[in-house]
Coordinates of C-alpha atoms and ligand atoms in Angstrom, one line a residue:
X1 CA 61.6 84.8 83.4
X2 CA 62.4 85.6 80.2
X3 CA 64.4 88.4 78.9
X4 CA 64.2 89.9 75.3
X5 CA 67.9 89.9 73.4
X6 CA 67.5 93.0 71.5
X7 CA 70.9 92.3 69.3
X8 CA 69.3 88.6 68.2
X9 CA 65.1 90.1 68.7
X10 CA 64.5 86.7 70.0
X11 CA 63.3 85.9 74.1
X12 CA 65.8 83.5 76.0
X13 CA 66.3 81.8 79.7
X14 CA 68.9 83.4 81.3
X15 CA 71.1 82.3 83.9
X16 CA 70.5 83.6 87.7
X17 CA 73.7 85.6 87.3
X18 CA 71.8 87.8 84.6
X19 CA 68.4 87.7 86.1
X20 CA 70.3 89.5 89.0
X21 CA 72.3 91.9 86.8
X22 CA 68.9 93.2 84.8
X23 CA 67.4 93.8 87.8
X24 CA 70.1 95.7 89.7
X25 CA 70.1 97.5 86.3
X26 CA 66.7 98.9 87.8
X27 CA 68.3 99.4 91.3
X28 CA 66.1 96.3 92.6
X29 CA 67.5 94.0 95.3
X30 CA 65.7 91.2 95.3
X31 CA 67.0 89.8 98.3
X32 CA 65.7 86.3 99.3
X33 CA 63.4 86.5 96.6
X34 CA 65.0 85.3 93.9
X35 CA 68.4 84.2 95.5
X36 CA 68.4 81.8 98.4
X37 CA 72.0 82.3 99.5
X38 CA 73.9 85.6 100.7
X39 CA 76.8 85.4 102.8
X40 CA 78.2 88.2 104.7
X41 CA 82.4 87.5 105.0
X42 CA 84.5 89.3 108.1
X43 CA 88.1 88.8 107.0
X44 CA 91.1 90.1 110.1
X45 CA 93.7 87.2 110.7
X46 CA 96.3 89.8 109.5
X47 CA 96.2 94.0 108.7
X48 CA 93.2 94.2 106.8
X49 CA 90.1 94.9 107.9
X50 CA 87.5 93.4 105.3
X51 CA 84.1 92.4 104.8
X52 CA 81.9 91.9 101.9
X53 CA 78.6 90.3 101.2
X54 CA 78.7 88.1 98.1
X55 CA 75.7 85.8 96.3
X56 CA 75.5 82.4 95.2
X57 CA 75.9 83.3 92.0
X58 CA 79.6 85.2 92.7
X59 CA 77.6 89.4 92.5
X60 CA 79.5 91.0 95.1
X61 CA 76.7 92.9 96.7
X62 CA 78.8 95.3 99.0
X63 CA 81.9 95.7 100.3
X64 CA 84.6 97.7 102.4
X65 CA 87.9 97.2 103.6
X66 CA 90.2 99.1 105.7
X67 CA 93.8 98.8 105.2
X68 CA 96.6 99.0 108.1
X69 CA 99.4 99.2 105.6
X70 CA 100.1 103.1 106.4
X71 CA 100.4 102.3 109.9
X72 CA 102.5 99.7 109.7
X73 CA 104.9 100.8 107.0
X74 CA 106.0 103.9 109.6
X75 CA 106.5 101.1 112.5
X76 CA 108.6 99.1 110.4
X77 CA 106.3 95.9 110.3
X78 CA 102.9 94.5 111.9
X79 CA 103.2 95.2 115.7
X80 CA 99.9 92.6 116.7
X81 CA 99.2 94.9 119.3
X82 CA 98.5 97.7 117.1
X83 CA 96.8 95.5 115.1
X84 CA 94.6 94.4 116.9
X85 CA 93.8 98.1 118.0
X86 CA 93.0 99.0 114.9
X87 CA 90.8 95.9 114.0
X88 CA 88.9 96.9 117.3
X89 CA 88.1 100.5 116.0
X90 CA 87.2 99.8 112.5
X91 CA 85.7 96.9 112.2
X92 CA 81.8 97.6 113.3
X93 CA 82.2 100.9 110.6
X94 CA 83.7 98.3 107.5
X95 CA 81.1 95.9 108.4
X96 CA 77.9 98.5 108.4
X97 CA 79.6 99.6 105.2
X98 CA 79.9 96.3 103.4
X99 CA 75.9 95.8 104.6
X100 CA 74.6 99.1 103.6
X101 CA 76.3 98.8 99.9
X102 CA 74.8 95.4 99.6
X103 CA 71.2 97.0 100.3
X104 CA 69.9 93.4 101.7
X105 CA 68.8 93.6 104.9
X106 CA 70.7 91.3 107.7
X107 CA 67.9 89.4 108.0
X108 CA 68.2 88.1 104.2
X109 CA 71.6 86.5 105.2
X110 CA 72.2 83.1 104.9
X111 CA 75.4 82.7 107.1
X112 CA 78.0 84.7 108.3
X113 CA 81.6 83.6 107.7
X114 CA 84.4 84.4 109.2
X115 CA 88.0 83.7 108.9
X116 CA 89.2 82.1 112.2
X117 CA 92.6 80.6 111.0
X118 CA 95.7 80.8 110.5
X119 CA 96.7 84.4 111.1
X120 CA 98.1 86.6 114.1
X121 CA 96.2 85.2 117.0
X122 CA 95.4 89.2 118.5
X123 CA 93.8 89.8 114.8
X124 CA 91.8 86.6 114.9
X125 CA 90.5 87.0 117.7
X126 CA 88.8 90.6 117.1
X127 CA 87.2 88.8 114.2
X128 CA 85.7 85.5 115.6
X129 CA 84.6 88.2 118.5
X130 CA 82.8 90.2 116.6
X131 CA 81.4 88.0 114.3
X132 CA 80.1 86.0 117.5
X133 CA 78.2 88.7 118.8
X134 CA 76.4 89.1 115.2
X135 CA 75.7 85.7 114.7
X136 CA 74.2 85.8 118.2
X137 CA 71.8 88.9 117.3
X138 CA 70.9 87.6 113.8
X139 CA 70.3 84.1 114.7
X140 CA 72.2 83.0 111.6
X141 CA 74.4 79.7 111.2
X142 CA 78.0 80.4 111.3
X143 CA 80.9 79.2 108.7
X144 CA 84.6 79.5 110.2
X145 CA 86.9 79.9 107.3
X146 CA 90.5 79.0 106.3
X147 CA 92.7 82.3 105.5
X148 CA 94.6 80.3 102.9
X149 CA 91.7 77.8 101.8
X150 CA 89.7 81.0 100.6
X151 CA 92.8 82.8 99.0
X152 CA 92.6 79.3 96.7
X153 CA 88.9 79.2 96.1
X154 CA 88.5 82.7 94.9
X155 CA 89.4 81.9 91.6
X156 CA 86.3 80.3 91.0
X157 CA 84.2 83.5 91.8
X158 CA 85.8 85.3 88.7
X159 CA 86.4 82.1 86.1
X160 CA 84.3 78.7 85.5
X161 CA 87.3 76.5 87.2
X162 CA 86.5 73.0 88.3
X163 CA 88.6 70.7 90.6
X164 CA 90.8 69.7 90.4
X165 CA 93.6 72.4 89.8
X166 CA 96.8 73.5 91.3
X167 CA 97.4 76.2 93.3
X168 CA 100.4 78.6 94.3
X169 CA 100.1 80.7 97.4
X170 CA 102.4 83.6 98.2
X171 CA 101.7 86.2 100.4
X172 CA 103.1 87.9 103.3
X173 CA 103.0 85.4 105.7
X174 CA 102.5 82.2 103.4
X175 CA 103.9 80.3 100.9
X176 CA 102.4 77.2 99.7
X177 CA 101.7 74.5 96.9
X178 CA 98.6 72.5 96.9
X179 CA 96.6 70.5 95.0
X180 CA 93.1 71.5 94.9
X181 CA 90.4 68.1 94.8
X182 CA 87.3 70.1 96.3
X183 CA 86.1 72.6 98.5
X184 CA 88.1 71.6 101.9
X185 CA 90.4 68.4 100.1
X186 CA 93.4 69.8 99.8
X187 CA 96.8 67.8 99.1
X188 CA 99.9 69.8 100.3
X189 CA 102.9 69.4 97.8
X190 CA 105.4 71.8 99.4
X191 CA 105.6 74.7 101.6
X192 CA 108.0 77.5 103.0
X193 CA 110.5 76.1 105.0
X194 CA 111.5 79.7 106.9
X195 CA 110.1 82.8 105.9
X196 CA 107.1 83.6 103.2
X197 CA 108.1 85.9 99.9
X198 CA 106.0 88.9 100.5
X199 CA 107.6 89.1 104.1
X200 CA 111.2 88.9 102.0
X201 CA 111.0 91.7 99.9
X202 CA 108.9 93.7 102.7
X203 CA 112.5 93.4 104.6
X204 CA 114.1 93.9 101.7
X205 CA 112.1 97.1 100.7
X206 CA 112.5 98.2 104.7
X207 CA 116.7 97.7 104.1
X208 CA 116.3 99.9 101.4
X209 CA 114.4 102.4 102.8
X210 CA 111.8 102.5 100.3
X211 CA 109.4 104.5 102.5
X212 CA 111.9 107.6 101.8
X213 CA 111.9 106.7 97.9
X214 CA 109.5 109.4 96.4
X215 CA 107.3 107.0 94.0
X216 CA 107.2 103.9 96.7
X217 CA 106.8 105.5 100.3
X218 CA 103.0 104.5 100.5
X219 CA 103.5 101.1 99.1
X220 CA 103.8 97.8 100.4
X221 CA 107.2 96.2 100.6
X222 CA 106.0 93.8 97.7
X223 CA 104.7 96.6 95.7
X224 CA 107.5 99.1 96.2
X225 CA 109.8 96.2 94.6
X226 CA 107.5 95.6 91.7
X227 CA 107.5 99.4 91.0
X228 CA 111.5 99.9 90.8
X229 CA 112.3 97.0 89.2
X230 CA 110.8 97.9 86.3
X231 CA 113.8 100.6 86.4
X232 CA 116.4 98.3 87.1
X233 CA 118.4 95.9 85.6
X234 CA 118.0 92.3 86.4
X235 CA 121.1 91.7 85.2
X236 CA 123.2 93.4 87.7
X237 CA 123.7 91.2 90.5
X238 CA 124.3 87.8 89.7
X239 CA 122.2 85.6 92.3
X240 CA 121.7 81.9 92.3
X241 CA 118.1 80.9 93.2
X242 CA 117.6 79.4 96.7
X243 CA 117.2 75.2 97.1
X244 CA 118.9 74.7 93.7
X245 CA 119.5 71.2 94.4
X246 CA 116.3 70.0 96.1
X247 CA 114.7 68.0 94.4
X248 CA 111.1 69.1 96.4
X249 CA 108.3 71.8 95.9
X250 CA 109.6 73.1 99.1
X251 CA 110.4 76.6 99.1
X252 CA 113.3 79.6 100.8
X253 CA 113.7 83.1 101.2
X254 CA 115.8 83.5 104.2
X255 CA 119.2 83.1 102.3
X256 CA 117.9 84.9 99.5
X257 CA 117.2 87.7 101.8
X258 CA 120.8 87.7 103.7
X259 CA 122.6 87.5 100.3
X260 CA 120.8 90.7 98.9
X261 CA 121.7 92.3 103.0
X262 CA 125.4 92.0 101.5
X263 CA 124.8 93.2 98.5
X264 CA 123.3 95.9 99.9
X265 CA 125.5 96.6 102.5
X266 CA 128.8 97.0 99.9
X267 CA 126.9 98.8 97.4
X268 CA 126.7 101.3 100.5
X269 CA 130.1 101.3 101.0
X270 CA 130.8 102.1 97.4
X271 CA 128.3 104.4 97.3
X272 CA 129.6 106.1 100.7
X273 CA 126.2 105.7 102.0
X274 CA 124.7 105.3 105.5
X275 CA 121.7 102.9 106.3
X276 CA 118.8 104.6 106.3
X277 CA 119.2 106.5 103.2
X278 CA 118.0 105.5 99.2
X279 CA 121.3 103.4 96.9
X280 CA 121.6 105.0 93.7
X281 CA 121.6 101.3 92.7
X282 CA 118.2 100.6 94.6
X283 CA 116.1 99.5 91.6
X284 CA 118.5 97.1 90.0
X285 CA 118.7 95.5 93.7
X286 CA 114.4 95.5 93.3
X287 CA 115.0 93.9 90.2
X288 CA 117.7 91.3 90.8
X289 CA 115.6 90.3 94.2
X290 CA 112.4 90.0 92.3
X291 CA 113.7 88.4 89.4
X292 CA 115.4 85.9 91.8
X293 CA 112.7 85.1 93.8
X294 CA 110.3 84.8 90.7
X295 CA 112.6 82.0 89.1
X296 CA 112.5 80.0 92.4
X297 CA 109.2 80.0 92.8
X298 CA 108.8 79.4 89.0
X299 CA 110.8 75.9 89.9
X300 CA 109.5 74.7 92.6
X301 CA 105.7 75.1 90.7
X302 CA 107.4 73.6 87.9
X303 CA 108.3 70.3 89.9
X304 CA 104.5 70.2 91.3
X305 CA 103.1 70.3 87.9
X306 CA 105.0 67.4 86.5
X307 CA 104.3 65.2 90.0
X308 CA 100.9 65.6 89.4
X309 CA 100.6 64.9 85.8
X310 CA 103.4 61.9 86.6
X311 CA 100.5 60.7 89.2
X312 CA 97.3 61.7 87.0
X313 CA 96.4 63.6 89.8
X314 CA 96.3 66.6 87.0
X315 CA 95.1 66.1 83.2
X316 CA 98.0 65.6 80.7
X317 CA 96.5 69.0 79.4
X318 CA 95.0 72.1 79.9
X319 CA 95.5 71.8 83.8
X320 CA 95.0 74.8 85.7
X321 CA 97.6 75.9 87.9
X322 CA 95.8 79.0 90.4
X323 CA 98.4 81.9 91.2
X324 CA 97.1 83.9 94.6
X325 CA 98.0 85.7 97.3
X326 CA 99.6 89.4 97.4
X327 CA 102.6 88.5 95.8
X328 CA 100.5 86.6 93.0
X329 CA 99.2 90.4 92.7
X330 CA 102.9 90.5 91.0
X331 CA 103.0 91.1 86.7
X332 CA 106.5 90.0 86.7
X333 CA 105.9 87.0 88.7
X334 CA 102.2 86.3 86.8
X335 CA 104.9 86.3 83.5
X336 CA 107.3 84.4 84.8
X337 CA 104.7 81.6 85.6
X338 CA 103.1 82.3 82.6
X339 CA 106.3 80.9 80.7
X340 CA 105.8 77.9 82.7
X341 CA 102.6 76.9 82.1
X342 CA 103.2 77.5 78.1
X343 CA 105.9 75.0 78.2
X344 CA 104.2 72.5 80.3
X345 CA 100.5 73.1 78.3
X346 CA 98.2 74.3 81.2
X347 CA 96.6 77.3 81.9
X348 CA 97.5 80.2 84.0
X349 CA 94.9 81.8 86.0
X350 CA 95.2 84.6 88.7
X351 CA 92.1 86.5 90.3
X352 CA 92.4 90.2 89.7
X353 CA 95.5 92.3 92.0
X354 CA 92.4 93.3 94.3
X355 CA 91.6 89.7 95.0
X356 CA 94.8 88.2 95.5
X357 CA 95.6 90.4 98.4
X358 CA 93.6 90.0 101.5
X359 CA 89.8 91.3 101.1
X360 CA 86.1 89.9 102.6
X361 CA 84.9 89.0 99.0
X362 CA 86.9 85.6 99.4
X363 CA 86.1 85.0 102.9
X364 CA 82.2 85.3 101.5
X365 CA 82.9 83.3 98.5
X366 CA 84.5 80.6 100.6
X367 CA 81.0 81.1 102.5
X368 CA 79.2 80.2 99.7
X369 CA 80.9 77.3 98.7
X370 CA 80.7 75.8 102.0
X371 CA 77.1 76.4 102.2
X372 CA 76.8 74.9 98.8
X373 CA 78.5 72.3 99.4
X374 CA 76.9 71.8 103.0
X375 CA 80.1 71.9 105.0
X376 CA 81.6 73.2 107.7
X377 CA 78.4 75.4 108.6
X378 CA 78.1 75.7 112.7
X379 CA 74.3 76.2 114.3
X380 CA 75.7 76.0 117.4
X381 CA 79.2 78.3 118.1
X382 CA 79.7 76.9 121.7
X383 CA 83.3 76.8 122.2
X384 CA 84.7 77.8 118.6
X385 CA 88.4 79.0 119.2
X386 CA 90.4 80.7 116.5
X387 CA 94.0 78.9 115.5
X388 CA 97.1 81.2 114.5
X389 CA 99.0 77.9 112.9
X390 CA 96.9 75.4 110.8
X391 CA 98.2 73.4 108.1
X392 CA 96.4 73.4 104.9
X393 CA 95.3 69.5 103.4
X394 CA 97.0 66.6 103.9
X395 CA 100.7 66.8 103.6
X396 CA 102.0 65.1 100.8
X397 CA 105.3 66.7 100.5
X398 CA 107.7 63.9 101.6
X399 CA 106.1 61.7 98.5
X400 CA 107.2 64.3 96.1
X401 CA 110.6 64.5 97.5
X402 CA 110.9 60.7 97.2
X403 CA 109.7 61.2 93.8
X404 CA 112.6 63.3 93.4
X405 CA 111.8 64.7 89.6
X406 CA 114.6 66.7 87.8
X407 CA 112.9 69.9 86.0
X408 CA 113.9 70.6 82.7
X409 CA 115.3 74.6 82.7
X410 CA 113.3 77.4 81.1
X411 CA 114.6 79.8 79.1
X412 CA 112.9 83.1 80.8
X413 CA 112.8 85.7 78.5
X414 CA 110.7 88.3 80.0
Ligands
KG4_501 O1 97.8 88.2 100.8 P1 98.3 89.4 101.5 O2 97.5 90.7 101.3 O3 98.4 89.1 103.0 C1 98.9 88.0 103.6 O4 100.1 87.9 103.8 O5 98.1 87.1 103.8 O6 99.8 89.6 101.0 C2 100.6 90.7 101.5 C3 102.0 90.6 101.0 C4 102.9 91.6 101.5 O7 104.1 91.0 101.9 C5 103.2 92.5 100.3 O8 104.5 93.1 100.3 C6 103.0 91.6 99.1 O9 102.0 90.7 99.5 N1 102.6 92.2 97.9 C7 103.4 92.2 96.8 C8 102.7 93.0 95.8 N2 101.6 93.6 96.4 C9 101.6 93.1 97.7 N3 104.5 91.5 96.5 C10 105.0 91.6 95.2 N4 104.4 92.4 94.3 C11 103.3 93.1 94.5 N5 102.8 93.9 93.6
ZN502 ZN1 96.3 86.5 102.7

């Protein structure tokens, strides 16, 4: 096919990606016609309820999501149960919505992917159930997908990234450093050792009582923080950052978290203050914790960086270090790293807010690349169980340790 550029008058090949766009442009789906793969994604290891259907060629074709973050906010954190309840009544509707959009009929899938680990095992399991059933009706082949290996891999829907690159995880309920060699080789360079960042300043945000601030109370923990800090002084607490002498890509937020409680707790007593009610000084808190949590995480990625360049398991230059995951979805944290990879010459590269927190679009994408890559793609779902733990790669974090690399400090003027 050949398409005229009017701008140039001249005809020229175009790539699928455009064949597809000119003629959506006429509200045609070609459907198997023109593209051979089309994956439908069922994401629920946590408190979303997402699907999407996504092409080889990256076009999200249609997608929902339905998010339990309300819910959850008044409970005071994810009760499984009601998770899981919640998943049960919505996800037939989000998955009938992410289809219809698409306008490709069910038969014109390729594969149906769904995430099956890690995650909160009563969230999992309404998933891998569903999408059971479907892939029993459809007759389609079946791709389980890792939560955490799709969060990485989404980058490469939105930018041209090849392996291999590094990536930083950190979400609710993860927190993570791996080098990235292909679709499913992943080398684990450090990890979390108690709790993840997004579940820190969600308890943070909770202590505060963010839900009663007027600008936050429909926002996540994470996002609540983001929001007032940008009215507070960074300045006003002085915190040191968590594993300051580890010389490791392993990460902390546990102490980090009980330090701000203190903090807290005598600024409420100077205030004259119960618990329960908004500090006068609640954003410079929001700031000090995100600004604390930003420069430890800014370290530890630091340390990964030169281990892999030390090993040549990264180019010299113009590596790519990956930033996803909700708290990826961060700006201050996204310019914090940013002053990292200018000092160490690589490049920065975070999928847009809307992809870094959970969603089906990656849980389809990670589809595709399985299917392209022809793993991982089950014809026979006979006794396919979903795990709430599972590691991600091969877990090289012990080497790095012995390696024991002193990072230089950055200045972070933000
Ligand atoms: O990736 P995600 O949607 O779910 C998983 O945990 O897998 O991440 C949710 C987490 C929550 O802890 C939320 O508070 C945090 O990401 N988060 C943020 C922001 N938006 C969401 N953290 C910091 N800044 C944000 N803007
Ligand atoms: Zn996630």
């Amino acid at each position: 096919m050949l398409i005229l550029n009017k701008t140039a008058g001249v005809f020229f090949k175009p790539s699928k990606r455009k064949v597809y766009e000119f003629l959506r442009s006429f509200n045609f789906h070609p459907g198997t016609l023109f593209l051979h793969k089309i994956v439908l994604g069922i994401e629920t290891s946590c408190d979303d309820t997402a699907a999407a259907v996504v092409d080889e060629t990256g076009n999200v074709l249609g997608e929902a999501i339905h998010s339990q973050t309300e819910v959850h906010l008044k409970t005071g954190g994810i009760v499984p149960a009601v998770a899981q309840q919640l998943h049960r009544d919505n996800i037939q509707r989000i998955v009938q919505e992410a289809l219809s959009a698409s306008r490709i009929s069910p038969s014109d899938l390729s594969a149906i992917a769904t995430t099956i680990k890690p995650g909160l095992a009563l969230s999992l399991g309404v998933g891998l159930s569903f999408s059971i059933q479907l892939v029993g009706q459809l007759k389609k082949p079946f791709i389980p997908i890792h939560h955490m290996e799709a969060h990485a891999l989404t980058i490469r829907l939105t930018n041209k990234v090849e392996f291999p690159f590094l990536v930083l995880l950190i979400s609710g309920g993860h927190c993570l450093l791996a080098l990235v060699q292909g679709v499913s080789d992943f080398l684990l360079l450090g990890k979390s050792l108690d709790i993840a960042p997004g579940d820190m300043l969600d308890k943070v945000a909770r202590r505060l009582s963010l839900i009663k601030h007027p600008e936050c109370s429909t926002m996540s923990g994470g996002k609540a923080i983001e929001h007032l800090a940008k009215q507070g002084n960074r300045f006003h607490f002085d915190i040191k950052p968590p594993l300051h002498h580890a010389k490791n890509c392993d990460f902390s937020f546990t102490g980090l978290q009980q330090v701000i409680n203190k903090r807290i707790r005598k600024k409420e007593k100077e205030e004259g203050i119960e618990e329960g009610q908004v500090l006068s000084s609640a954003a410079d808190i929001a700031a000090t914790v995100q600004h604390t949590m930003a420069c430890h995480i800014v370290k530890r990625t630091h340390r990964a960086i030169l281990f892999c360049k030390q090993r040549d398991l990264l180019p010299q230059n113009n590596a790519v270090l990956v930033a996803s995951g909700g708290v990826a979805s961060n700006f201050y944290v996204r310019r914090t790293l940013e002053v990292l990879t200018n000092a160490t010459q690589c490049t920065l590269l975070c999928p847009p807010p809307r992809l870094c927190t959970d969603n089906g679009i990656m849980i389809a994408w990670n589809g595709i690349e399985r299917l392209r890559a022809g793993l991982g793609i089950l014809h026979d779902i006979e006794g396919i169980r979903y795990e709430p733990k599972c590691p991600l790669g091969v877990d090289i974090s012990k080497e790095v340790e012995e390696a024991a690399i002193k990072v230089p400090q950055l200045k972070m003027e933000i």
